[in-house]
XYZ file of N, CA, C and O in Angstrom:
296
model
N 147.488 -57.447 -34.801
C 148.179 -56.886 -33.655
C 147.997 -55.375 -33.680
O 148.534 -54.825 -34.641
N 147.360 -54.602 -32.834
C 146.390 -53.257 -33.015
C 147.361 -52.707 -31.723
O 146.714 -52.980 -30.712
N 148.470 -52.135 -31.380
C 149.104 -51.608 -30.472
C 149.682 -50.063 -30.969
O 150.041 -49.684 -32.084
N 149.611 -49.310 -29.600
C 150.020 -47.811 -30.305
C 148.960 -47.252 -31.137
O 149.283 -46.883 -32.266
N 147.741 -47.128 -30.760
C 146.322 -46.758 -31.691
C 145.329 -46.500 -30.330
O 144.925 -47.333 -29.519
N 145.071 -44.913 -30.392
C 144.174 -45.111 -29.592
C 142.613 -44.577 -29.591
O 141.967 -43.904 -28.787
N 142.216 -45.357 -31.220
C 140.926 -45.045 -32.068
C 141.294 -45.814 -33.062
O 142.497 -46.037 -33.195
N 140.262 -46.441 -34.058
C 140.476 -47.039 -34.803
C 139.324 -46.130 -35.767
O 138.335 -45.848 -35.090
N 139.256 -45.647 -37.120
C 138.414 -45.013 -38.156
C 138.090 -46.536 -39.062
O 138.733 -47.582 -39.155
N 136.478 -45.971 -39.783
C 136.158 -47.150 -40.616
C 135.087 -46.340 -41.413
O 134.079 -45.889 -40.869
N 135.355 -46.196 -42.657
C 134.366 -45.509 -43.686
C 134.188 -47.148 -44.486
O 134.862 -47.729 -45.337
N 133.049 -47.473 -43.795
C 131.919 -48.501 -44.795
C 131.002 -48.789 -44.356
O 130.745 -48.302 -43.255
N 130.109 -49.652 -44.928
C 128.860 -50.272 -44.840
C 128.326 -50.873 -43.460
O 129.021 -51.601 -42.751
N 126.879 -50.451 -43.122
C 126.880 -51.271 -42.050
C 127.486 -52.374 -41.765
O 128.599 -52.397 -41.239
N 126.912 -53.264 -42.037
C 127.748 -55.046 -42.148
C 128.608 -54.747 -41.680
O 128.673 -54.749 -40.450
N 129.692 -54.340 -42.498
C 131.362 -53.933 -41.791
C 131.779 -53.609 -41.152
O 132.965 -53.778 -40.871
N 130.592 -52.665 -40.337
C 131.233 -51.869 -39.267
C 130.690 -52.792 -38.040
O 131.334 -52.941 -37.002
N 129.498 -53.355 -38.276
C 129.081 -54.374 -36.842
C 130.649 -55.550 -36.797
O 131.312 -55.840 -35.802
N 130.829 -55.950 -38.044
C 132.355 -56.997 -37.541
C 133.220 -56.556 -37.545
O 134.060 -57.280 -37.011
N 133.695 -55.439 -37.954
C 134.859 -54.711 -37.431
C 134.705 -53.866 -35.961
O 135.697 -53.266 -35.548
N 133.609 -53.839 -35.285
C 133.542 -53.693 -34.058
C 133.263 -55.173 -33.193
O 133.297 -54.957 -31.981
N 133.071 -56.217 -33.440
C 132.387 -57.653 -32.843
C 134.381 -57.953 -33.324
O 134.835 -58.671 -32.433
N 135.256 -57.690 -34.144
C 136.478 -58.003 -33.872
C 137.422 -57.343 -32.971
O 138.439 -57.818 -32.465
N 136.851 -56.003 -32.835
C 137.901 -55.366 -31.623
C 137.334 -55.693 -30.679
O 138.258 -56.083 -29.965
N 136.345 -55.838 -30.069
C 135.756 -56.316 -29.096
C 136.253 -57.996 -28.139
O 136.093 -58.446 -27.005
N 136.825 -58.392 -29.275
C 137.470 -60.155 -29.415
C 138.389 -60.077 -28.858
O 138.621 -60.884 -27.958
N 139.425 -58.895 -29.234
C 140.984 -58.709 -29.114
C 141.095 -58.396 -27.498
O 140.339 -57.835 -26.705
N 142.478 -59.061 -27.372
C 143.087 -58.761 -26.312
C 143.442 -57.145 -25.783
O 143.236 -56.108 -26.412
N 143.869 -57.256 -24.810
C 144.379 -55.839 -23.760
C 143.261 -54.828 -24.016
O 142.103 -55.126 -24.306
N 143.733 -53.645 -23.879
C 142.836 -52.364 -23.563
C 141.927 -52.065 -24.995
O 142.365 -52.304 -26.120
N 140.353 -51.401 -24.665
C 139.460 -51.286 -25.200
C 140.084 -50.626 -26.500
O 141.174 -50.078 -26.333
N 139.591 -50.608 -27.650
C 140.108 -50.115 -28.886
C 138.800 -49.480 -29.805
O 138.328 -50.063 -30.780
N 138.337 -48.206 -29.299
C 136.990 -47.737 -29.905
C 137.122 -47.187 -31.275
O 137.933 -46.330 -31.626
N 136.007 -47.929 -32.196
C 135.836 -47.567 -33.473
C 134.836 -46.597 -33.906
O 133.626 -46.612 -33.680
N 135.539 -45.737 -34.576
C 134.881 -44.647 -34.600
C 134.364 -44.257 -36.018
O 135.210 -43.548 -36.564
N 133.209 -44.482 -36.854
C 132.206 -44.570 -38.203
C 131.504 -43.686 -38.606
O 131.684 -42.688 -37.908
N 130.707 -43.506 -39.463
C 129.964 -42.732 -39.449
C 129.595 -42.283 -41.027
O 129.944 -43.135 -41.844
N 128.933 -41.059 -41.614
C 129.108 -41.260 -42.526
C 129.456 -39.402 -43.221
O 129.623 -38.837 -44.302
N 129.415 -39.150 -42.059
C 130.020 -37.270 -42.251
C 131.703 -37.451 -41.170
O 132.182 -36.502 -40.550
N 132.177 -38.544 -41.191
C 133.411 -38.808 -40.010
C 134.581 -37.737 -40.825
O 135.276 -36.971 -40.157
N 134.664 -37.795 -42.076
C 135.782 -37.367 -42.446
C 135.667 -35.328 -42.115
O 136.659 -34.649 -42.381
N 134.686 -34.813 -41.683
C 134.988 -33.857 -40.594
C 135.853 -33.619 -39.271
O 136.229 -32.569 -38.751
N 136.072 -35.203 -38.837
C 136.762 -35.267 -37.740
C 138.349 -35.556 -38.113
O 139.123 -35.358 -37.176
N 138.936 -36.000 -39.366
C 139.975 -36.357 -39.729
C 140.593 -35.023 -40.710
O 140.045 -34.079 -41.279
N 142.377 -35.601 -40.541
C 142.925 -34.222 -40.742
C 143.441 -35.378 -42.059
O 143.452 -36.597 -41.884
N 143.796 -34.784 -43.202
C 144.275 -35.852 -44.264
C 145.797 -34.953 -44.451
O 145.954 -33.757 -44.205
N 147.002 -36.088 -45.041
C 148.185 -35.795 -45.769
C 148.822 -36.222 -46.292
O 149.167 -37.399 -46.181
N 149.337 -35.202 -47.285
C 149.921 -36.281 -48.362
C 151.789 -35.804 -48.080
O 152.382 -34.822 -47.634
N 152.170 -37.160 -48.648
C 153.774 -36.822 -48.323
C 154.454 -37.039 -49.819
O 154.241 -38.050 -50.487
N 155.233 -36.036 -50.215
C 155.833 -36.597 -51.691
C 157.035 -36.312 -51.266
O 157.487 -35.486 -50.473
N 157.803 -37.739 -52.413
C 159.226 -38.241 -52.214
C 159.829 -38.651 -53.449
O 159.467 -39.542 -54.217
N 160.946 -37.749 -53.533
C 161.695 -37.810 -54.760
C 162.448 -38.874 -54.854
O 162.974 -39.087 -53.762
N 162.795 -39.765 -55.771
C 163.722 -40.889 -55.585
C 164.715 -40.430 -56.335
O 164.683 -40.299 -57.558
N 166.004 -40.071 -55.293
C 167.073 -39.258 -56.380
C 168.401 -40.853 -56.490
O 169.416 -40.897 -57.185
N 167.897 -41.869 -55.606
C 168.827 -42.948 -56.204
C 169.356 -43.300 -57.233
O 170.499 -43.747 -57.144
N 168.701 -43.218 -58.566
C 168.684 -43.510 -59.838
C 170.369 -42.414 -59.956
O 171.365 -42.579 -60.661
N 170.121 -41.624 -59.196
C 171.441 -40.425 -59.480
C 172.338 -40.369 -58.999
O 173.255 -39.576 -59.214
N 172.277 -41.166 -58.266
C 173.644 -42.099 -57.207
C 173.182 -40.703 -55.902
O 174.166 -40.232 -55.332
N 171.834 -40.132 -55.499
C 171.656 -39.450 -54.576
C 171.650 -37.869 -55.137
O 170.890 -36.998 -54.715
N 172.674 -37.687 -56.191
C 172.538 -36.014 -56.807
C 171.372 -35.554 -57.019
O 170.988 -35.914 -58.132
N 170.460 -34.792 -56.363
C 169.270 -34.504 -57.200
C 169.077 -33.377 -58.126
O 168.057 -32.868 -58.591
N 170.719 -33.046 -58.312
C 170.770 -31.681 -59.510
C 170.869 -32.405 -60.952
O 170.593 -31.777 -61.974
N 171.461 -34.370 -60.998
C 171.105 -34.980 -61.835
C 169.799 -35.005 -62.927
O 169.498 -35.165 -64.110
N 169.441 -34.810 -62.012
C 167.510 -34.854 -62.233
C 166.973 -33.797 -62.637
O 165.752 -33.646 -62.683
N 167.695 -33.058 -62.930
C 167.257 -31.318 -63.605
C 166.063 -31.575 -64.175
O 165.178 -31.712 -63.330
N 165.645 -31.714 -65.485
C 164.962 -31.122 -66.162
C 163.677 -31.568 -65.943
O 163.143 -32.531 -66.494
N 162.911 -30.384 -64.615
C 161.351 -30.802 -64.633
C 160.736 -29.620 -65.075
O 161.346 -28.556 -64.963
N 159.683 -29.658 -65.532
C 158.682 -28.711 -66.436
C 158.431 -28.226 -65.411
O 158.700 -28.582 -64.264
N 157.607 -26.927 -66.012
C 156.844 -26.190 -65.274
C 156.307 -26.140 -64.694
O 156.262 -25.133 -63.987
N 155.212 -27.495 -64.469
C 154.243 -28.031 -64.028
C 154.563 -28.813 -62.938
O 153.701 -29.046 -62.091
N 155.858 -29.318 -62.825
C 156.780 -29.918 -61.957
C 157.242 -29.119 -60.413
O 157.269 -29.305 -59.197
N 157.564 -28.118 -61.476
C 157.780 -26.880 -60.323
C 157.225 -26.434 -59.424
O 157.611 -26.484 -58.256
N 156.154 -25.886 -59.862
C 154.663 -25.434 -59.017
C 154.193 -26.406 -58.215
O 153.080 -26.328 -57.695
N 154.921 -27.310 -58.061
C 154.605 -28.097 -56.893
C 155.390 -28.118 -55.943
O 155.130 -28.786 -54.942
């Protein structure tokens, strides 16, 4: 179910990319263009998300004090 997407990315092998286009092609409602290649990740923005799990602390995250230095700098 491919809804709310309006591009689909695919870093692999030929093969893969002819049936992963011969499957959107299959699917119902509006066209869904796949977009490959093998320099693509020029066109993509990447991110990373980090998440502390302070549950363990009943939510306090001053519980959780003691991170190194190395901890920090991040």
């Amino acid at each position: 179910d491919l809804r709310g997407f309006a591009v689909a990315v695919l870093w692999a092998d030929d093969h893969t990319v002819r049936r992963a286009r011969m499957a959107l092609a299959q699917k119902d409602g509006p066209i869904l263009p796949l977009v490959s290649g093998t320099r693509i990740e020029a066109c993509c923005r990447v991110e990373r998300h980090t998440c502390i799990d302070t549950t363990a602390a009943g939510g306090n995250a001053t519980l959780l004090g003691g991170l190194s230095e190395a901890d920090e700098r991040l």
